[in-house]
mmCIF file with all atom_site columns, C-alpha atoms in Angstrom:
data_model
loop_
_atom_site.group_PDB
_atom_site.id
_atom_site.type_symbol
_atom_site.label_atom_id
_atom_site.label_alt_id
_atom_site.label_comp_id
_atom_site.label_asym_id
_atom_site.label_entity_id
_atom_site.label_seq_id
_atom_site.pdbx_PDB_ins_code
_atom_site.Cartn_x
_atom_site.Cartn_y
_atom_site.Cartn_z
_atom_site.occupancy
_atom_site.B_iso_or_equiv
_atom_site.pdbx_formal_charge
_atom_site.auth_seq_id
_atom_site.auth_comp_id
_atom_site.auth_asym_id
_atom_site.auth_atom_id
_atom_site.pdbx_PDB_model_num
ATOM 1   C CA . MET A 1 1   ? -20.780 0.244   7.125   1.00 55.00 ? 4   MET A CA 1
ATOM 2   C CA . GLY A 1 2   ? -21.802 0.270   10.789  1.00 60.00 ? 5   GLY A CA 1
ATOM 3   C CA . LEU A 1 3   ? -20.131 1.704   13.854  1.00 73.00 ? 6   LEU A CA 1
ATOM 4   C CA . ASP A 1 4   ? -16.443 2.670   13.357  1.00 86.00 ? 7   ASP A CA 1
ATOM 5   C CA . ARG A 1 5   ? -14.844 1.213   16.447  1.00 87.00 ? 8   ARG A CA 1
ATOM 6   C CA . TYR A 1 6   ? -11.464 2.957   15.442  1.00 94.00 ? 9   TYR A CA 1
ATOM 7   C CA . LEU A 1 7   ? -12.961 6.502   15.786  1.00 94.00 ? 10  LEU A CA 1
ATOM 8   C CA . ASN A 1 8   ? -13.122 8.843   18.693  1.00 89.00 ? 11  ASN A CA 1
ATOM 9   C CA . LYS A 1 9   ? -16.893 9.188   18.377  1.00 79.00 ? 12  LYS A CA 1
ATOM 10  C CA . LYS A 1 10  ? -17.056 12.791  19.577  1.00 81.00 ? 13  LYS A CA 1
ATOM 11  C CA . LYS A 1 11  ? -14.312 14.191  17.417  1.00 77.00 ? 14  LYS A CA 1
ATOM 12  C CA . LYS A 1 12  ? -14.496 11.691  14.447  1.00 87.00 ? 15  LYS A CA 1
ATOM 13  C CA . ILE A 1 13  ? -10.736 11.063  14.587  1.00 95.00 ? 16  ILE A CA 1
ATOM 14  C CA . LEU A 1 14  ? -8.809  7.884   14.832  1.00 96.00 ? 17  LEU A CA 1
ATOM 15  C CA . LYS A 1 15  ? -7.998  6.855   18.377  1.00 96.00 ? 18  LYS A CA 1
ATOM 16  C CA . ASN A 1 16  ? -4.272  7.062   18.821  1.00 97.00 ? 19  ASN A CA 1
ATOM 17  C CA . LYS A 1 17  ? -1.582  6.566   21.369  1.00 97.00 ? 20  LYS A CA 1
ATOM 18  C CA . PHE A 1 18  ? -0.948  10.248  21.643  1.00 97.00 ? 21  PHE A CA 1
ATOM 19  C CA . GLY A 1 19  ? -4.573  10.873  22.721  1.00 95.00 ? 22  GLY A CA 1
ATOM 20  C CA . THR A 1 20  ? -4.821  13.849  20.502  1.00 96.00 ? 23  THR A CA 1
ATOM 21  C CA . GLU A 1 21  ? -8.221  14.868  19.159  1.00 94.00 ? 24  GLU A CA 1
ATOM 22  C CA . ASP A 1 22  ? -6.718  17.384  16.675  1.00 95.00 ? 25  ASP A CA 1
ATOM 23  C CA . LYS A 1 23  ? -6.918  15.847  13.178  1.00 94.00 ? 26  LYS A CA 1
ATOM 24  C CA . GLY A 1 24  ? -4.206  18.215  11.804  1.00 96.00 ? 27  GLY A CA 1
ATOM 25  C CA . LEU A 1 25  ? -1.882  17.352  14.595  1.00 97.00 ? 28  LEU A CA 1
ATOM 26  C CA . LEU A 1 26  ? -2.526  13.582  14.096  1.00 97.00 ? 29  LEU A CA 1
ATOM 27  C CA . ARG A 1 27  ? -1.628  13.954  10.519  1.00 96.00 ? 30  ARG A CA 1
ATOM 28  C CA . GLU A 1 28  ? 1.491   15.678  11.329  1.00 98.00 ? 31  GLU A CA 1
ATOM 29  C CA . ILE A 1 29  ? 2.501   13.011  14.138  1.00 98.00 ? 32  ILE A CA 1
ATOM 30  C CA . GLU A 1 30  ? 1.671   10.213  11.669  1.00 97.00 ? 33  GLU A CA 1
ATOM 31  C CA . ALA A 1 31  ? 3.647   11.723  8.846   1.00 96.00 ? 34  ALA A CA 1
ATOM 32  C CA . ASN A 1 32  ? 6.707   12.287  11.048  1.00 98.00 ? 35  ASN A CA 1
ATOM 33  C CA . TYR A 1 33  ? 6.744   8.976   12.828  1.00 98.00 ? 36  TYR A CA 1
ATOM 34  C CA . THR A 1 34  ? 6.021   6.863   9.806   1.00 97.00 ? 37  THR A CA 1
ATOM 35  C CA . ALA A 1 35  ? 8.712   8.812   7.666   1.00 96.00 ? 38  ALA A CA 1
ATOM 36  C CA . LEU A 1 36  ? 11.184  7.815   10.378  1.00 98.00 ? 39  LEU A CA 1
ATOM 37  C CA . ARG A 1 37  ? 10.138  4.176   10.375  1.00 98.00 ? 40  ARG A CA 1
ATOM 38  C CA . LEU A 1 38  ? 10.232  4.050   6.677   1.00 95.00 ? 41  LEU A CA 1
ATOM 39  C CA . ARG A 1 39  ? 13.727  5.355   6.626   1.00 95.00 ? 42  ARG A CA 1
ATOM 40  C CA . GLU A 1 40  ? 14.767  2.702   9.251   1.00 97.00 ? 43  GLU A CA 1
ATOM 41  C CA . ILE A 1 41  ? 13.108  -0.094  7.295   1.00 95.00 ? 44  ILE A CA 1
ATOM 42  C CA . ALA A 1 42  ? 14.670  1.017   4.026   1.00 90.00 ? 45  ALA A CA 1
ATOM 43  C CA . LEU A 1 43  ? 18.180  0.700   5.539   1.00 92.00 ? 46  LEU A CA 1
ATOM 44  C CA . SER A 1 44  ? 17.362  -2.396  7.400   1.00 96.00 ? 47  SER A CA 1
ATOM 45  C CA . PRO A 1 45  ? 14.521  -4.428  5.729   1.00 96.00 ? 48  PRO A CA 1
ATOM 46  C CA . LEU A 1 46  ? 12.204  -6.133  8.062   1.00 97.00 ? 49  LEU A CA 1
ATOM 47  C CA . PRO A 1 47  ? 12.867  -9.919  7.714   1.00 97.00 ? 50  PRO A CA 1
ATOM 48  C CA . GLY A 1 48  ? 10.065  -12.331 6.875   1.00 98.00 ? 51  GLY A CA 1
ATOM 49  C CA . ASP A 1 49  ? 8.806   -14.917 4.408   1.00 98.00 ? 52  ASP A CA 1
ATOM 50  C CA . TYR A 1 50  ? 6.956   -12.413 2.218   1.00 98.00 ? 53  TYR A CA 1
ATOM 51  C CA . ASP A 1 51  ? 3.593   -13.733 3.255   1.00 99.00 ? 54  ASP A CA 1
ATOM 52  C CA . TYR A 1 52  ? 0.599   -12.382 4.984   1.00 99.00 ? 55  TYR A CA 1
ATOM 53  C CA . ALA A 1 53  ? 2.254   -12.500 8.421   1.00 99.00 ? 56  ALA A CA 1
ATOM 54  C CA . HIS A 1 54  ? 5.255   -10.531 6.963   1.00 99.00 ? 57  HIS A CA 1
ATOM 55  C CA . PHE A 1 55  ? 2.819   -7.962  5.409   1.00 99.00 ? 58  PHE A CA 1
ATOM 56  C CA . CYS A 1 56  ? 1.134   -7.447  8.786   1.00 99.00 ? 59  CYS A CA 1
ATOM 57  C CA . ALA A 1 57  ? 4.476   -7.183  10.526  1.00 99.00 ? 60  ALA A CA 1
ATOM 58  C CA . ILE A 1 58  ? 5.472   -4.335  8.294   1.00 99.00 ? 61  ILE A CA 1
ATOM 59  C CA . HIS A 1 59  ? 2.257   -2.418  9.126   1.00 99.00 ? 62  HIS A CA 1
ATOM 60  C CA . GLN A 1 60  ? 2.956   -3.022  12.759  1.00 99.00 ? 63  GLN A CA 1
ATOM 61  C CA . TYR A 1 61  ? 6.467   -1.638  12.366  1.00 99.00 ? 64  TYR A CA 1
ATOM 62  C CA . LEU A 1 62  ? 5.377   1.449   10.505  1.00 98.00 ? 65  LEU A CA 1
ATOM 63  C CA . PHE A 1 63  ? 2.597   2.473   12.811  1.00 98.00 ? 66  PHE A CA 1
ATOM 64  C CA . GLN A 1 64  ? 3.693   0.986   16.147  1.00 98.00 ? 67  GLN A CA 1
ATOM 65  C CA . ASP A 1 65  ? 4.141   4.481   17.595  1.00 98.00 ? 68  ASP A CA 1
ATOM 66  C CA . ILE A 1 66  ? 0.717   5.745   16.748  1.00 98.00 ? 69  ILE A CA 1
ATOM 67  C CA . TYR A 1 67  ? -2.121  3.105   16.820  1.00 98.00 ? 70  TYR A CA 1
ATOM 68  C CA . ALA A 1 68  ? -2.684  0.347   19.296  1.00 97.00 ? 71  ALA A CA 1
ATOM 69  C CA . TRP A 1 69  ? -4.058  -1.789  16.473  1.00 97.00 ? 72  TRP A CA 1
ATOM 70  C CA . SER A 1 70  ? -0.971  -1.469  14.296  1.00 98.00 ? 73  SER A CA 1
ATOM 71  C CA . GLY A 1 71  ? -0.330  -4.882  12.484  1.00 98.00 ? 74  GLY A CA 1
ATOM 72  C CA . ALA A 1 72  ? -3.946  -6.125  12.840  1.00 98.00 ? 75  ALA A CA 1
ATOM 73  C CA . PRO A 1 73  ? -6.354  -6.282  9.997   1.00 98.00 ? 76  PRO A CA 1
ATOM 74  C CA . ARG A 1 74  ? -9.437  -3.988  10.162  1.00 97.00 ? 77  ARG A CA 1
ATOM 75  C CA . MET A 1 75  ? -12.438 -5.335  11.881  1.00 96.00 ? 78  MET A CA 1
ATOM 76  C CA . MET A 1 76  ? -15.132 -3.437  9.915   1.00 96.00 ? 79  MET A CA 1
ATOM 77  C CA . ASP A 1 77  ? -16.160 -2.986  6.285   1.00 96.00 ? 80  ASP A CA 1
ATOM 78  C CA . ILE A 1 78  ? -15.318 0.338   4.713   1.00 95.00 ? 81  ILE A CA 1
ATOM 79  C CA . CYS A 1 79  ? -16.010 2.563   1.767   1.00 94.00 ? 82  CYS A CA 1
ATOM 80  C CA . LYS A 1 80  ? -14.163 5.769   0.669   1.00 94.00 ? 83  LYS A CA 1
ATOM 81  C CA . PRO A 1 81  ? -15.836 8.092   -1.675  1.00 95.00 ? 84  PRO A CA 1
ATOM 82  C CA . GLU A 1 82  ? -13.411 9.114   -4.373  1.00 96.00 ? 85  GLU A CA 1
ATOM 83  C CA . LYS A 1 83  ? -13.437 12.197  -6.241  1.00 95.00 ? 86  LYS A CA 1
ATOM 84  C CA . VAL A 1 84  ? -12.058 10.564  -9.403  1.00 95.00 ? 87  VAL A CA 1
ATOM 85  C CA . LEU A 1 85  ? -14.939 8.103   -9.297  1.00 96.00 ? 88  LEU A CA 1
ATOM 86  C CA . GLY A 1 86  ? -17.552 10.806  -8.844  1.00 96.00 ? 89  GLY A CA 1
ATOM 87  C CA . GLY A 1 87  ? -17.985 10.044  -5.223  1.00 96.00 ? 90  GLY A CA 1
ATOM 88  C CA . LYS A 1 88  ? -18.175 6.283   -5.601  1.00 97.00 ? 91  LYS A CA 1
ATOM 89  C CA . SER A 1 89  ? -15.876 3.941   -3.623  1.00 97.00 ? 92  SER A CA 1
ATOM 90  C CA . VAL A 1 90  ? -13.638 1.041   -4.694  1.00 98.00 ? 93  VAL A CA 1
ATOM 91  C CA . ASP A 1 91  ? -15.035 -2.273  -3.722  1.00 98.00 ? 94  ASP A CA 1
ATOM 92  C CA . TYR A 1 92  ? -12.669 -2.936  -0.785  1.00 98.00 ? 95  TYR A CA 1
ATOM 93  C CA . ALA A 1 93  ? -12.612 -6.505  0.669   1.00 98.00 ? 96  ALA A CA 1
ATOM 94  C CA . PRO A 1 94  ? -15.188 -7.437  3.313   1.00 98.00 ? 97  PRO A CA 1
ATOM 95  C CA . HIS A 1 95  ? -13.247 -7.507  6.635   1.00 97.00 ? 98  HIS A CA 1
ATOM 96  C CA . ARG A 1 96  ? -13.774 -11.158 7.379   1.00 98.00 ? 99  ARG A CA 1
ATOM 97  C CA . GLU A 1 97  ? -12.128 -12.107 3.947   1.00 99.00 ? 100 GLU A CA 1
ATOM 98  C CA . ILE A 1 98  ? -9.017  -9.915  4.420   1.00 99.00 ? 101 ILE A CA 1
ATOM 99  C CA . PRO A 1 99  ? -6.640  -12.663 5.490   1.00 98.00 ? 102 PRO A CA 1
ATOM 100 C CA . ALA A 1 100 ? -7.583  -15.018 2.704   1.00 99.00 ? 103 ALA A CA 1
ATOM 101 C CA . LEU A 1 101 ? -7.636  -12.340 -0.054  1.00 99.00 ? 104 LEU A CA 1
ATOM 102 C CA . ALA A 1 102 ? -4.415  -10.743 1.131   1.00 99.00 ? 105 ALA A CA 1
ATOM 103 C CA . ALA A 1 103 ? -2.629  -14.043 1.366   1.00 99.00 ? 106 ALA A CA 1
ATOM 104 C CA . ALA A 1 104 ? -3.814  -14.963 -2.133  1.00 99.00 ? 107 ALA A CA 1
ATOM 105 C CA . ALA A 1 105 ? -2.731  -11.690 -3.625  1.00 99.00 ? 108 ALA A CA 1
ATOM 106 C CA . ILE A 1 106 ? 0.820   -12.149 -2.023  1.00 99.00 ? 109 ILE A CA 1
ATOM 107 C CA . THR A 1 107 ? 0.997   -15.678 -3.277  1.00 99.00 ? 110 THR A CA 1
ATOM 108 C CA . ARG A 1 108 ? 0.235   -14.627 -6.811  1.00 98.00 ? 111 ARG A CA 1
ATOM 109 C CA . MET A 1 109 ? 3.061   -12.010 -6.653  1.00 99.00 ? 112 MET A CA 1
ATOM 110 C CA . THR A 1 110 ? 5.663   -14.286 -5.054  1.00 99.00 ? 113 THR A CA 1
ATOM 111 C CA . SER A 1 111 ? 4.893   -17.179 -7.577  1.00 98.00 ? 114 SER A CA 1
ATOM 112 C CA . ILE A 1 112 ? 5.834   -15.247 -10.592 1.00 99.00 ? 115 ILE A CA 1
ATOM 113 C CA . ASP A 1 113 ? 9.273   -15.897 -12.174 1.00 98.00 ? 116 ASP A CA 1
ATOM 114 C CA . TRP A 1 114 ? 10.122  -12.242 -12.481 1.00 98.00 ? 117 TRP A CA 1
ATOM 115 C CA . ALA A 1 115 ? 13.492  -12.753 -14.019 1.00 97.00 ? 118 ALA A CA 1
ATOM 116 C CA . ALA A 1 116 ? 12.048  -14.479 -16.960 1.00 98.00 ? 119 ALA A CA 1
ATOM 117 C CA . LEU A 1 117 ? 9.869   -11.409 -17.918 1.00 98.00 ? 120 LEU A CA 1
ATOM 118 C CA . SER A 1 118 ? 10.733  -8.556  -20.124 1.00 97.00 ? 121 SER A CA 1
ATOM 119 C CA . PHE A 1 119 ? 10.796  -5.003  -18.651 1.00 97.00 ? 122 PHE A CA 1
ATOM 120 C CA . GLU A 1 120 ? 7.205   -4.095  -19.783 1.00 97.00 ? 123 GLU A CA 1
ATOM 121 C CA . GLU A 1 121 ? 5.861   -7.482  -18.547 1.00 98.00 ? 124 GLU A CA 1
ATOM 122 C CA . GLN A 1 122 ? 7.484   -6.721  -15.128 1.00 98.00 ? 125 GLN A CA 1
ATOM 123 C CA . VAL A 1 123 ? 5.816   -3.325  -15.059 1.00 98.00 ? 126 VAL A CA 1
ATOM 124 C CA . SER A 1 124 ? 2.401   -4.610  -16.073 1.00 98.00 ? 127 SER A CA 1
ATOM 125 C CA . ARG A 1 125 ? 2.414   -7.604  -13.738 1.00 99.00 ? 128 ARG A CA 1
ATOM 126 C CA . PHE A 1 126 ? 3.941   -5.923  -10.776 1.00 99.00 ? 129 PHE A CA 1
ATOM 127 C CA . ALA A 1 127 ? 1.376   -3.138  -11.118 1.00 99.00 ? 130 ALA A CA 1
ATOM 128 C CA . ALA A 1 128 ? -1.365  -5.626  -11.126 1.00 99.00 ? 131 ALA A CA 1
ATOM 129 C CA . CYS A 1 129 ? 0.001   -7.324  -8.077  1.00 99.00 ? 132 CYS A CA 1
ATOM 130 C CA . VAL A 1 130 ? 0.483   -4.105  -6.059  1.00 99.00 ? 133 VAL A CA 1
ATOM 131 C CA . ALA A 1 131 ? -3.128  -3.022  -7.067  1.00 99.00 ? 134 ALA A CA 1
ATOM 132 C CA . GLU A 1 132 ? -4.695  -6.460  -6.100  1.00 99.00 ? 135 GLU A CA 1
ATOM 133 C CA . LEU A 1 133 ? -3.133  -6.291  -2.539  1.00 99.00 ? 136 LEU A CA 1
ATOM 134 C CA . TRP A 1 134 ? -3.964  -2.593  -2.206  1.00 99.00 ? 137 TRP A CA 1
ATOM 135 C CA . LYS A 1 135 ? -7.650  -3.220  -3.064  1.00 99.00 ? 138 LYS A CA 1
ATOM 136 C CA . VAL A 1 136 ? -7.987  -5.591  -0.172  1.00 99.00 ? 139 VAL A CA 1
ATOM 137 C CA . HIS A 1 137 ? -7.275  -2.595  2.139   1.00 99.00 ? 140 HIS A CA 1
ATOM 138 C CA . ALA A 1 138 ? -6.223  -4.734  4.950   1.00 99.00 ? 141 ALA A CA 1
ATOM 139 C CA . PHE A 1 139 ? -5.759  -2.084  7.601   1.00 98.00 ? 142 PHE A CA 1
ATOM 140 C CA . ARG A 1 140 ? -8.142  0.689   8.855   1.00 97.00 ? 143 ARG A CA 1
ATOM 141 C CA . ASP A 1 141 ? -5.288  3.244   8.083   1.00 96.00 ? 144 ASP A CA 1
ATOM 142 C CA . GLY A 1 142 ? -1.885  3.078   6.600   1.00 97.00 ? 145 GLY A CA 1
ATOM 143 C CA . ASN A 1 143 ? -2.944  0.555   3.801   1.00 98.00 ? 146 ASN A CA 1
ATOM 144 C CA . THR A 1 144 ? -1.000  2.383   0.930   1.00 97.00 ? 147 THR A CA 1
ATOM 145 C CA . ARG A 1 145 ? 2.225   2.957   2.674   1.00 97.00 ? 148 ARG A CA 1
ATOM 146 C CA . THR A 1 146 ? 2.314   -0.655  3.877   1.00 98.00 ? 149 THR A CA 1
ATOM 147 C CA . VAL A 1 147 ? 1.611   -2.060  0.442   1.00 98.00 ? 150 VAL A CA 1
ATOM 148 C CA . VAL A 1 148 ? 4.329   0.146   -1.081  1.00 97.00 ? 151 VAL A CA 1
ATOM 149 C CA . GLN A 1 149 ? 6.918   -0.893  1.553   1.00 97.00 ? 152 GLN A CA 1
ATOM 150 C CA . PHE A 1 150 ? 6.011   -4.649  1.329   1.00 98.00 ? 153 PHE A CA 1
ATOM 151 C CA . CYS A 1 151 ? 6.022   -4.783  -2.393  1.00 98.00 ? 154 CYS A CA 1
ATOM 152 C CA . ALA A 1 152 ? 9.064   -2.641  -2.889  1.00 96.00 ? 155 ALA A CA 1
ATOM 153 C CA . GLN A 1 153 ? 11.078  -4.793  -0.355  1.00 97.00 ? 156 GLN A CA 1
ATOM 154 C CA . TYR A 1 154 ? 9.954   -7.858  -2.211  1.00 98.00 ? 157 TYR A CA 1
ATOM 155 C CA . ALA A 1 155 ? 11.086  -6.421  -5.486  1.00 98.00 ? 158 ALA A CA 1
ATOM 156 C CA . ASP A 1 156 ? 14.534  -5.786  -3.931  1.00 95.00 ? 159 ASP A CA 1
ATOM 157 C CA . HIS A 1 157 ? 14.472  -9.305  -2.664  1.00 96.00 ? 160 HIS A CA 1
ATOM 158 C CA . VAL A 1 158 ? 13.982  -10.698 -6.157  1.00 97.00 ? 161 VAL A CA 1
ATOM 159 C CA . GLU A 1 159 ? 16.672  -8.304  -7.571  1.00 95.00 ? 162 GLU A CA 1
ATOM 160 C CA . MET A 1 160 ? 14.173  -6.249  -9.398  1.00 95.00 ? 163 MET A CA 1
ATOM 161 C CA . PRO A 1 161 ? 15.148  -2.742  -8.133  1.00 92.00 ? 164 PRO A CA 1
ATOM 162 C CA . LEU A 1 162 ? 12.389  -0.181  -7.671  1.00 94.00 ? 165 LEU A CA 1
ATOM 163 C CA . ASP A 1 163 ? 12.672  3.358   -6.598  1.00 95.00 ? 166 ASP A CA 1
ATOM 164 C CA . ARG A 1 164 ? 9.900   3.647   -4.043  1.00 92.00 ? 167 ARG A CA 1
ATOM 165 C CA . SER A 1 165 ? 10.444  7.435   -3.731  1.00 93.00 ? 168 SER A CA 1
ATOM 166 C CA . VAL A 1 166 ? 8.392   7.832   -6.984  1.00 96.00 ? 169 VAL A CA 1
ATOM 167 C CA . PHE A 1 167 ? 5.278   6.708   -5.061  1.00 96.00 ? 170 PHE A CA 1
ATOM 168 C CA . TYR A 1 168 ? 5.990   8.828   -1.952  1.00 92.00 ? 171 TYR A CA 1
ATOM 169 C CA . GLU A 1 169 ? 6.906   11.970  -4.012  1.00 94.00 ? 172 GLU A CA 1
ATOM 170 C CA . HIS A 1 170 ? 3.705   11.645  -6.170  1.00 96.00 ? 173 HIS A CA 1
ATOM 171 C CA . SER A 1 171 ? 1.593   10.169  -3.278  1.00 95.00 ? 174 SER A CA 1
ATOM 172 C CA . CYS A 1 172 ? -1.745  11.684  -4.344  1.00 95.00 ? 175 CYS A CA 1
ATOM 173 C CA . ALA A 1 173 ? -1.245  10.799  -7.949  1.00 97.00 ? 176 ALA A CA 1
ATOM 174 C CA . PHE A 1 174 ? -0.126  7.301   -6.980  1.00 98.00 ? 177 PHE A CA 1
ATOM 175 C CA . ARG A 1 175 ? -3.294  6.675   -4.756  1.00 97.00 ? 178 ARG A CA 1
ATOM 176 C CA . GLU A 1 176 ? -5.541  8.009   -7.507  1.00 98.00 ? 179 GLU A CA 1
ATOM 177 C CA . ALA A 1 177 ? -3.782  5.731   -9.934  1.00 98.00 ? 180 ALA A CA 1
ATOM 178 C CA . LEU A 1 178 ? -4.503  2.724   -7.671  1.00 98.00 ? 181 LEU A CA 1
ATOM 179 C CA . VAL A 1 179 ? -8.222  3.689   -7.303  1.00 98.00 ? 182 VAL A CA 1
ATOM 180 C CA . LEU A 1 180 ? -8.519  3.943   -11.184 1.00 98.00 ? 183 LEU A CA 1
ATOM 181 C CA . PHE A 1 181 ? -6.688  0.750   -11.733 1.00 98.00 ? 184 PHE A CA 1
ATOM 182 C CA . THR A 1 182 ? -8.977  -1.166  -9.415  1.00 98.00 ? 185 THR A CA 1
ATOM 183 C CA . ALA A 1 183 ? -12.251 0.690   -10.280 1.00 97.00 ? 186 ALA A CA 1
ATOM 184 C CA . VAL A 1 184 ? -14.364 -2.236  -11.568 1.00 96.00 ? 187 VAL A CA 1
ATOM 185 C CA . LEU A 1 185 ? -17.420 -1.487  -9.385  1.00 95.00 ? 188 LEU A CA 1
ATOM 186 C CA . THR A 1 186 ? -20.010 -4.244  -8.663  1.00 94.00 ? 189 THR A CA 1
ATOM 187 C CA . HIS A 1 187 ? -22.977 -1.891  -8.697  1.00 93.00 ? 190 HIS A CA 1
ATOM 188 C CA . PHE A 1 188 ? -21.754 0.868   -11.174 1.00 94.00 ? 191 PHE A CA 1
ATOM 189 C CA . GLY A 1 189 ? -19.682 -0.884  -13.848 1.00 95.00 ? 192 GLY A CA 1
ATOM 190 C CA . ASP A 1 190 ? -16.163 -0.400  -15.119 1.00 95.00 ? 193 ASP A CA 1
ATOM 191 C CA . TYR A 1 191 ? -14.513 2.883   -14.446 1.00 96.00 ? 194 TYR A CA 1
ATOM 192 C CA . SER A 1 192 ? -10.965 1.512   -14.575 1.00 97.00 ? 195 SER A CA 1
ATOM 193 C CA . ASP A 1 193 ? -7.846  2.966   -16.218 1.00 98.00 ? 196 ASP A CA 1
ATOM 194 C CA . ARG A 1 194 ? -4.680  1.150   -16.030 1.00 98.00 ? 197 ARG A CA 1
ATOM 195 C CA . GLU A 1 195 ? -2.385  3.715   -17.624 1.00 98.00 ? 198 GLU A CA 1
ATOM 196 C CA . PRO A 1 196 ? -1.772  6.084   -14.708 1.00 98.00 ? 199 PRO A CA 1
ATOM 197 C CA . LEU A 1 197 ? -0.455  3.339   -12.400 1.00 99.00 ? 200 LEU A CA 1
ATOM 198 C CA . LEU A 1 198 ? 1.495   1.710   -15.304 1.00 99.00 ? 201 LEU A CA 1
ATOM 199 C CA . ALA A 1 199 ? 3.233   5.033   -16.060 1.00 98.00 ? 202 ALA A CA 1
ATOM 200 C CA . LEU A 1 200 ? 4.288   5.504   -12.323 1.00 98.00 ? 203 LEU A CA 1
ATOM 201 C CA . MET A 1 201 ? 5.400   1.858   -11.986 1.00 98.00 ? 204 MET A CA 1
ATOM 202 C CA . ARG A 1 202 ? 7.464   2.222   -15.236 1.00 98.00 ? 205 ARG A CA 1
ATOM 203 C CA . GLN A 1 203 ? 9.147   5.353   -13.835 1.00 98.00 ? 206 GLN A CA 1
ATOM 204 C CA . ALA A 1 204 ? 9.910   3.683   -10.540 1.00 98.00 ? 207 ALA A CA 1
ATOM 205 C CA . PHE A 1 205 ? 11.481  0.619   -12.179 1.00 97.00 ? 208 PHE A CA 1
ATOM 206 C CA . ARG A 1 206 ? 13.567  2.727   -14.521 1.00 96.00 ? 209 ARG A CA 1
ATOM 207 C CA . GLN A 1 207 ? 14.887  4.903   -11.762 1.00 94.00 ? 210 GLN A CA 1
ATOM 208 C CA . GLY A 1 208 ? 15.504  1.817   -9.658  1.00 93.00 ? 211 GLY A CA 1
ATOM 209 C CA . GLN A 1 209 ? 17.505  0.224   -12.549 1.00 88.00 ? 212 GLN A CA 1
ATOM 210 C CA . GLU A 1 210 ? 19.355  3.539   -13.088 1.00 88.00 ? 213 GLU A CA 1
ATOM 211 C CA . ASP A 1 211 ? 20.285  3.739   -9.342  1.00 80.00 ? 214 ASP A CA 1
ATOM 212 C CA . ALA A 1 212 ? 21.546  0.139   -9.301  1.00 74.00 ? 215 ALA A CA 1
ATOM 213 C CA . GLU A 1 213 ? 23.686  0.717   -12.380 1.00 74.00 ? 216 GLU A CA 1
ATOM 214 C CA . SER A 1 214 ? 25.209  3.776   -10.934 1.00 67.00 ? 217 SER A CA 1
ATOM 215 C CA . LEU A 1 215 ? 26.239  1.781   -7.749  1.00 56.00 ? 218 LEU A CA 1
ATOM 216 C CA . TRP A 1 216 ? 27.995  -0.812  -10.102 1.00 54.00 ? 219 TRP A CA 1
ATOM 217 C CA . ASP A 1 217 ? 29.655  1.937   -11.984 1.00 53.00 ? 220 ASP A CA 1
ATOM 218 C CA . ALA A 1 218 ? 30.901  3.789   -8.895  1.00 51.00 ? 221 ALA A CA 1
#
């Protein structure tokens, strides 16, 4: 994959605005600052046209405190060995194709008439849209959180309430579900399993609907 321009070469840690070379401390800093930004953006959604530029703007907002490259697509190819795939990696997008592939995934999502679908159709198609955008892996770090925020905000926008806390409270299971959903590997075959992501998406939609109904009943 070549030289990783994002890493401190000596410590093998992402270069960051705090200058820390302690991986544990960086994880803590990132968790704290992004949690704050996620709370802010949940209360006051970031305006935009639900396109690639809007997607990048959400990444910039979430990670502005931590990385100088927040909001910019990654400039290198990546692979991430996954335990659930026996050490193999999802086929993430080549970095030069990120803008086109991310824009295409977003357009597919925003072109669907969601109101015309049944509940199970919404679950299935929204899961596929989220997974397609996630597989692009547009950013060097923070990809999953950005995809969740962008897609959940879009779901709210089209009056399809979704409880994003399901994904954050089950973050490890959610990421593993995304890996499995997208695990059709060019050189190794089809390892995919759609069910884990569909189950989480179904739960998120049900809880979102229940929350919306409770507000109307209050």
